[in-house]
mmCIF file of C-alpha atoms and ligand atoms in Angstrom:
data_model
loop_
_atom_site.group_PDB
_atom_site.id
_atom_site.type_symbol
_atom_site.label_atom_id
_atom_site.label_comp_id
_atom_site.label_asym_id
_atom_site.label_seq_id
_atom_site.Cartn_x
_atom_site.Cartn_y
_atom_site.Cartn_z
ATOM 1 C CA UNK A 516 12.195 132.937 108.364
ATOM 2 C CA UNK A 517 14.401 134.331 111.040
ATOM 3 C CA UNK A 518 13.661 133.354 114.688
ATOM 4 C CA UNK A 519 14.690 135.391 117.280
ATOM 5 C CA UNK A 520 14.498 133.922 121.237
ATOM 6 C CA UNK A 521 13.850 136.387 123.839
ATOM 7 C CA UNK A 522 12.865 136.032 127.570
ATOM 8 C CA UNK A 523 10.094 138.774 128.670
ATOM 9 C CA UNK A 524 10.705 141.397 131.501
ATOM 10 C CA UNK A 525 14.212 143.431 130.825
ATOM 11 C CA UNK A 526 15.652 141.555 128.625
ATOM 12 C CA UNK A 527 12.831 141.985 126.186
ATOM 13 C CA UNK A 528 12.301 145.254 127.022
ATOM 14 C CA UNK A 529 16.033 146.315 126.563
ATOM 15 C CA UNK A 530 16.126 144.626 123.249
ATOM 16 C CA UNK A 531 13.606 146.228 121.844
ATOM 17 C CA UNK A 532 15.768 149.228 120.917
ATOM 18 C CA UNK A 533 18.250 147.280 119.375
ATOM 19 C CA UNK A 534 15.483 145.523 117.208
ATOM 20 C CA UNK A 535 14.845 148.703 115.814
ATOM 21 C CA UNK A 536 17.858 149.886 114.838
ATOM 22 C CA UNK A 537 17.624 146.553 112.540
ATOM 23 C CA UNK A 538 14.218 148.048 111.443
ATOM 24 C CA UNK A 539 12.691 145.534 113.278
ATOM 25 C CA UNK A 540 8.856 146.180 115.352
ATOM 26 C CA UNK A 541 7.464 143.508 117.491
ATOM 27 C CA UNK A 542 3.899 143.836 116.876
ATOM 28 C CA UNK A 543 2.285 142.471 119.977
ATOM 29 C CA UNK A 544 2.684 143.091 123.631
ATOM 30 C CA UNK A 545 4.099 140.131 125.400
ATOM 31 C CA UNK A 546 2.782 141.065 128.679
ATOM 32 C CA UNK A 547 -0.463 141.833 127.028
ATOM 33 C CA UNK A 548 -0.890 138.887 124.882
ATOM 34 C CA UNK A 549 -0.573 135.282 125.790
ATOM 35 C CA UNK A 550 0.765 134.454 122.405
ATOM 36 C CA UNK A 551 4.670 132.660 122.944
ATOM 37 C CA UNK A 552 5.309 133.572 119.138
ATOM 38 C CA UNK A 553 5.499 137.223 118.224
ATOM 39 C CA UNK A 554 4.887 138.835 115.110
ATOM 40 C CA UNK A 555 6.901 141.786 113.564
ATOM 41 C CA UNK A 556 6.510 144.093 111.002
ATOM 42 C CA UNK A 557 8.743 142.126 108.943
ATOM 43 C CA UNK A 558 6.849 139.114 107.180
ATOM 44 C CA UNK A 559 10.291 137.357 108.053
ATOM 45 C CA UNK A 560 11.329 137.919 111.465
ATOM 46 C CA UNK A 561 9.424 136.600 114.324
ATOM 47 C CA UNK A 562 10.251 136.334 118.094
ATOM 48 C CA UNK A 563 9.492 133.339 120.525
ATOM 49 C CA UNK A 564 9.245 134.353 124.130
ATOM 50 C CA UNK A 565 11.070 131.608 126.414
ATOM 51 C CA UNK A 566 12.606 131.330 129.691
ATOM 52 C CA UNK A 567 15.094 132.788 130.333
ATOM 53 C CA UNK A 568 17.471 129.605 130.945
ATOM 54 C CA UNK A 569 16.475 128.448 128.123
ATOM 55 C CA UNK A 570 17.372 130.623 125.577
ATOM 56 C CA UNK A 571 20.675 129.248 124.702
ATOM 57 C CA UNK A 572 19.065 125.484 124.488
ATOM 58 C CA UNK A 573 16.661 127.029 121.844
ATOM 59 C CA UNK A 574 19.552 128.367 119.960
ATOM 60 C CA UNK A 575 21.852 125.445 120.221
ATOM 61 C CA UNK A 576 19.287 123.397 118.586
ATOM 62 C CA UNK A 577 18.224 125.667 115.604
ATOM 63 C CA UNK A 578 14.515 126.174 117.537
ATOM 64 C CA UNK A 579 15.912 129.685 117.391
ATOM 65 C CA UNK A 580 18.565 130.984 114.811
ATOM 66 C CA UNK A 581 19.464 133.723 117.507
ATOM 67 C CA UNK A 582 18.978 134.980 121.028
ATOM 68 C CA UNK A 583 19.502 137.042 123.816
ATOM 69 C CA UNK A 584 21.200 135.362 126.971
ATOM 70 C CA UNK A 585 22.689 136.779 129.901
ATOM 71 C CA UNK A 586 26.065 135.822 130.544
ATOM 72 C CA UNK A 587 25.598 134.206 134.074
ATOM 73 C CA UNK A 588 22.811 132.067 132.054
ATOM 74 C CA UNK A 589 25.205 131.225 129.446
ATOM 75 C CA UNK A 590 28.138 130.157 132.143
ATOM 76 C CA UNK A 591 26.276 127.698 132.908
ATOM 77 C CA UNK A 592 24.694 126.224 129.757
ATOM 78 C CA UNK A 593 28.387 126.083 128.403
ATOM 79 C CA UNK A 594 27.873 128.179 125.488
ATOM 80 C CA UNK A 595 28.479 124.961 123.614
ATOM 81 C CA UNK A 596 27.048 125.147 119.796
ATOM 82 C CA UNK A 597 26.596 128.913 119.871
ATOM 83 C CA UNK A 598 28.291 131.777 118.293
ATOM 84 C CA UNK A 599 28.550 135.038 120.897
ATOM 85 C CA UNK A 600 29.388 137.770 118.734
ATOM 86 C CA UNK A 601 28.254 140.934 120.856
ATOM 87 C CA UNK A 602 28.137 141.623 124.421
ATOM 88 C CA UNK A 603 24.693 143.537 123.842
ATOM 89 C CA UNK A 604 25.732 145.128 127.559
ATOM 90 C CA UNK A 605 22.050 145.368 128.738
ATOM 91 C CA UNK A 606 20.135 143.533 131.528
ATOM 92 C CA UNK A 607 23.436 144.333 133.501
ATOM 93 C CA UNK A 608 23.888 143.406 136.973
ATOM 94 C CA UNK A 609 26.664 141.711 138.818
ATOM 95 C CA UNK A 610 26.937 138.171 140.560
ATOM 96 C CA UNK A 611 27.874 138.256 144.197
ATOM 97 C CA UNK A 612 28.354 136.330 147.211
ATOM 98 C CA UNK A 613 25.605 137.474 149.947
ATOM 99 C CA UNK A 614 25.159 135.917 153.666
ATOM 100 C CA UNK A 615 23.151 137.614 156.654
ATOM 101 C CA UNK A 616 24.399 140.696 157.941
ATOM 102 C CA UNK A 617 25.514 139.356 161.325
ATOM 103 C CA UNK A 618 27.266 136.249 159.448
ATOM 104 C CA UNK A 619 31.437 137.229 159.889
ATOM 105 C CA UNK A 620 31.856 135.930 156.217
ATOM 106 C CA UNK A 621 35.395 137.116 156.607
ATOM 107 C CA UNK A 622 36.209 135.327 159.702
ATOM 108 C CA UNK A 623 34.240 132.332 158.075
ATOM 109 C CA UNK A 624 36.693 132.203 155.167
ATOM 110 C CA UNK A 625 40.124 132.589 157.576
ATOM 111 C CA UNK A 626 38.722 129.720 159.072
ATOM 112 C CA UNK A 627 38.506 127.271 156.679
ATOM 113 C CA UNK A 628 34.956 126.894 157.595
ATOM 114 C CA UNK A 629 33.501 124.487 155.148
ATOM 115 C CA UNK A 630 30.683 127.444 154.155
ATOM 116 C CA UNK A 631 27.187 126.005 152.903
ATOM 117 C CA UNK A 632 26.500 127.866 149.821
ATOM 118 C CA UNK A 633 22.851 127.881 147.949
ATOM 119 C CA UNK A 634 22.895 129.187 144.561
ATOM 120 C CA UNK A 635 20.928 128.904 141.309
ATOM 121 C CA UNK A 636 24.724 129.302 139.512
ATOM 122 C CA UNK A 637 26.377 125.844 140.760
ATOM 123 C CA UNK A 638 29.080 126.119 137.959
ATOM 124 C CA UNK A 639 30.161 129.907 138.187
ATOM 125 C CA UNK A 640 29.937 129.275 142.340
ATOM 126 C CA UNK A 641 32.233 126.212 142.369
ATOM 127 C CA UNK A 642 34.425 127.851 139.938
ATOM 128 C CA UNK A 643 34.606 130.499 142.170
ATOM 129 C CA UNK A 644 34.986 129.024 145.623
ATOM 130 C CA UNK A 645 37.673 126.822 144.211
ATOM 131 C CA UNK A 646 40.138 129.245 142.893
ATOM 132 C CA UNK A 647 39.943 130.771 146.343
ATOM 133 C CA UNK A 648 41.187 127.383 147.201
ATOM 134 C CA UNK A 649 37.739 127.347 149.808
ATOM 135 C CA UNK A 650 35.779 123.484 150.290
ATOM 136 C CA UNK A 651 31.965 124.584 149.915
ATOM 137 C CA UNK A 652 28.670 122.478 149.989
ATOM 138 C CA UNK A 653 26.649 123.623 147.046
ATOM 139 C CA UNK A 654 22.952 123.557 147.512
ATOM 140 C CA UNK A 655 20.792 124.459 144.092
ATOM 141 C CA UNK A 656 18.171 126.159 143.840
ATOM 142 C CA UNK A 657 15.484 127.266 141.415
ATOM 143 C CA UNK A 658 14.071 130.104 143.402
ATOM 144 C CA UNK A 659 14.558 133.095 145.803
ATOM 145 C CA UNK A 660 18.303 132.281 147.153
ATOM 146 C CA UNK A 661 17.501 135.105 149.571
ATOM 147 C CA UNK A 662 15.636 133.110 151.905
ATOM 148 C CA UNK A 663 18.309 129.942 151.814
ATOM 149 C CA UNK A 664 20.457 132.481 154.930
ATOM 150 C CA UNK A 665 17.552 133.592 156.531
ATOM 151 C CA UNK A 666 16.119 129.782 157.649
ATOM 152 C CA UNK A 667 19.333 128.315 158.299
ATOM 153 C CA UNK A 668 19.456 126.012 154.998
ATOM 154 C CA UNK A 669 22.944 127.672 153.745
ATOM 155 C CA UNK A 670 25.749 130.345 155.520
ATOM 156 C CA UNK A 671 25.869 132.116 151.946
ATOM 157 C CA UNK A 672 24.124 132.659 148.476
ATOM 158 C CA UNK A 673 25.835 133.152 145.248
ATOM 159 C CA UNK A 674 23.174 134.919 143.132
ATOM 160 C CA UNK A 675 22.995 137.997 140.919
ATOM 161 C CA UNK A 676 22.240 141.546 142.595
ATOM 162 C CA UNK A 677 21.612 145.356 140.577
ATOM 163 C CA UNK A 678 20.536 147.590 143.142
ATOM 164 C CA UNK A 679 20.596 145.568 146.617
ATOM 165 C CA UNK A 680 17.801 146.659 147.772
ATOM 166 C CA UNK A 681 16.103 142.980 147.753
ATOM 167 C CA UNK A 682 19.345 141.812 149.665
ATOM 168 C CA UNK A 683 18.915 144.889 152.128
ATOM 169 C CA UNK A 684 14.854 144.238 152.409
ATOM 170 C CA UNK A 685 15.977 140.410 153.632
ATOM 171 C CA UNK A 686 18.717 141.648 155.821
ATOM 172 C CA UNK A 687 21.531 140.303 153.882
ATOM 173 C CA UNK A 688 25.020 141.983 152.768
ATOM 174 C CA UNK A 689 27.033 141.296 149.474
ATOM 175 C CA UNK A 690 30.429 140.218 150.712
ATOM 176 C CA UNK A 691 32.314 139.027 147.283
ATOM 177 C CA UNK A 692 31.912 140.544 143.807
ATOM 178 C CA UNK A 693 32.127 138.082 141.589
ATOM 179 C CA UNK A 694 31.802 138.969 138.081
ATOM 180 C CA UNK A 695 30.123 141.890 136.066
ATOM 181 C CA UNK A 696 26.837 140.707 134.444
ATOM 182 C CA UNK A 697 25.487 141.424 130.718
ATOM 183 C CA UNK A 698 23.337 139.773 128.012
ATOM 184 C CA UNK A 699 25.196 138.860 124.700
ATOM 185 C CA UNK A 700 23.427 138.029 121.360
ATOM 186 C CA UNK A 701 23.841 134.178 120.602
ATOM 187 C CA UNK A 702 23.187 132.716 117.167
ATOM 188 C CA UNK A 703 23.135 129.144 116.088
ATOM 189 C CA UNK A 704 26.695 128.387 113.969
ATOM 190 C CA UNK A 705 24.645 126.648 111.284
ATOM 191 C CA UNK A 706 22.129 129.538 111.027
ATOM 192 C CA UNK A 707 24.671 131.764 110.937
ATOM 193 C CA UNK A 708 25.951 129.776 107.766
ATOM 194 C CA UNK A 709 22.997 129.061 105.848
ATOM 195 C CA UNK A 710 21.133 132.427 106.810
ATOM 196 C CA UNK A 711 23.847 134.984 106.679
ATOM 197 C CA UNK A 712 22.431 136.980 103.766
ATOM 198 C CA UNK A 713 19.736 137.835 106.234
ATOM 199 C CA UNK A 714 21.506 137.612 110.037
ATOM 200 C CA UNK A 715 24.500 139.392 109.328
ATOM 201 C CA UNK A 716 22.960 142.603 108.587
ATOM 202 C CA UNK A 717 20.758 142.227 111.560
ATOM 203 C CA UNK A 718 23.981 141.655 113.795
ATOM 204 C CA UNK A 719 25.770 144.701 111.984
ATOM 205 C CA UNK A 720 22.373 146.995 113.019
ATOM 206 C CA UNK A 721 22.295 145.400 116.900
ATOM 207 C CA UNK A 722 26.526 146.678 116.844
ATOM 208 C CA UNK A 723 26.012 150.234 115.645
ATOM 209 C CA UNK A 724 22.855 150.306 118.364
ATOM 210 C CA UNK A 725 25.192 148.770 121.486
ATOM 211 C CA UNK A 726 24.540 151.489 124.073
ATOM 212 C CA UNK A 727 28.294 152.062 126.392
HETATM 213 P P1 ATP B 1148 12.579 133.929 136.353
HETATM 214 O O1 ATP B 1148 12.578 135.325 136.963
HETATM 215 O O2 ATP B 1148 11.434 133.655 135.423
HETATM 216 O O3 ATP B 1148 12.866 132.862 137.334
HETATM 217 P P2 ATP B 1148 15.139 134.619 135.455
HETATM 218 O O4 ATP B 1148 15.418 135.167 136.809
HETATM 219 O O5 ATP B 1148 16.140 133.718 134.828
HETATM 220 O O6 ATP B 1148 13.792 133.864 135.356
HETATM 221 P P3 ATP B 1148 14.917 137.364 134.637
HETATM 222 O O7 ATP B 1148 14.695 137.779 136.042
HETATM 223 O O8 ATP B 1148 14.053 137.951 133.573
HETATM 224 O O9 ATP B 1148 14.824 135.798 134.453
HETATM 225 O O10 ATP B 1148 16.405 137.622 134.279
HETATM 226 C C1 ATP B 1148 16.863 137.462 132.963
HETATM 227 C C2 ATP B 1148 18.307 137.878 132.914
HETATM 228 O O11 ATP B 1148 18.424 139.241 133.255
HETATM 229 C C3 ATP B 1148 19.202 137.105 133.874
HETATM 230 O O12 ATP B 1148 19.678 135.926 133.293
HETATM 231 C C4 ATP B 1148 20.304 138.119 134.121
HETATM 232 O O13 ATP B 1148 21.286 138.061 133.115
HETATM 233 C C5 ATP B 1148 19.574 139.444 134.039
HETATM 234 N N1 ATP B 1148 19.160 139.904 135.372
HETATM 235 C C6 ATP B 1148 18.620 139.189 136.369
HETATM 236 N N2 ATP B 1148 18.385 139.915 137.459
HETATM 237 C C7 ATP B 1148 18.784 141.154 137.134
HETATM 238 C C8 ATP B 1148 18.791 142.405 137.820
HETATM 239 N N3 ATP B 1148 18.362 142.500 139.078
HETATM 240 N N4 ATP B 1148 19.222 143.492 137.166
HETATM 241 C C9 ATP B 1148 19.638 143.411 135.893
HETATM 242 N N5 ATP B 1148 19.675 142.252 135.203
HETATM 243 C C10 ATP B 1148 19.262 141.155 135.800
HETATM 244 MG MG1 MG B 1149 14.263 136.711 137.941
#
């Protein structure tokens, strides 16, 4: 049995063509059905439908032999115990630093303001605040960084933005690009070992299907 780890919304969605390139059909409707384990039209394969964040913990521990992760949620699981061998380059967005739009982020940062900064992304933010040699107080977050500006709990948000509208709609402005954003297959090393009759033609298929 193969297990594959998926999070519903895009990133299902945007795997699904890639699945069948492998031949593979999911046979049930995840936003129809309240089953978490999938069927497909192979006996074999199945999908489990997790969060998002914790796709790469499913993996890592052989709940999953392989997943899809995006790479900001991979930055900060560490990656440790998995094998990345495609950048699948769906689910893409980019990670940015947003504040309010009457917030002189630029000034700010001349400064040497010490900036409070609320983020769901505490390693890629503190990675990234410290090579600009800036001193920022991270605040985490689970939840709709958006607001954190907006009611005075932090000067700036590091969180991940497609289209901006939902930063325009809350009156914020991206001020910092700080990496591209796109999901990569993840497989479990041992899996990859012990299974490879079976997962490396399925890796192979989800190659020849990568979209540019
Ligand atoms: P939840 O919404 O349940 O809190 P989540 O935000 O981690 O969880 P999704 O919104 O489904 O889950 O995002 C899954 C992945 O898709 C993210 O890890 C990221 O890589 C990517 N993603 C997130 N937001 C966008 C976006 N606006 N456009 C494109 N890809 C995105
Ligand atoms: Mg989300």
């Amino acid at each position: 049995m193969i297990t594959l780890a998926l999070s519903k919304g895009r990133i299902f969605e945007e795997t699904l063509p890639l699945l069948a390139a492998a031949g593979i059909t999911v046979t049930e409707d995840p936003e129809k059905s309240r089953k978490l384990i999938l069927p497909t039209n192979q006996p074999d394969v199945r999908v489990v439908l997790v969060r998002a964040t914790d796709v790469p913990t499913y993996v890592q521990y052989g709940g999953a032999d392989m997943g899809v992760a995006g790479k900001d949620v991979l930055l900060e699981h560490g990656g440790v115990g998995l094998y990345q061998p495609l950048d699948l380059n769906i689910a893409k967005c980019r990670m940015s630093v947003a504040v309010r739009a009457d917030f002189d982020y630029a000034a700010a940062v001349h400064q040497g303001s010490r900036l409070r900064v609320a983020t769901k992304y505490t390693h890629v933010a503190r990675q990234h605040f410290a090579d600009k040699g800036m001193h920022v107080d991270l605040i985490k977050l689970y939840g709709s960084m958006e607001l954190a500006p907006l009611t005075g709990l932090a000067d700036a948000i590091v969180d991940l933005v497609s289209t901006g509208k939902t930063l325009k709609a809350n009156n914020l402005v991206e001020v910092e690009h700080i990496m591209d954003i796109s999901s990569r297959l993840v497989v479990n090393q041992a899996a990859l070992k012990l299974k490879r009759a079976q997962l490396r033609p399925m890796i192979d298929a989800f190659a020849s299907a990568i979209q540019p």
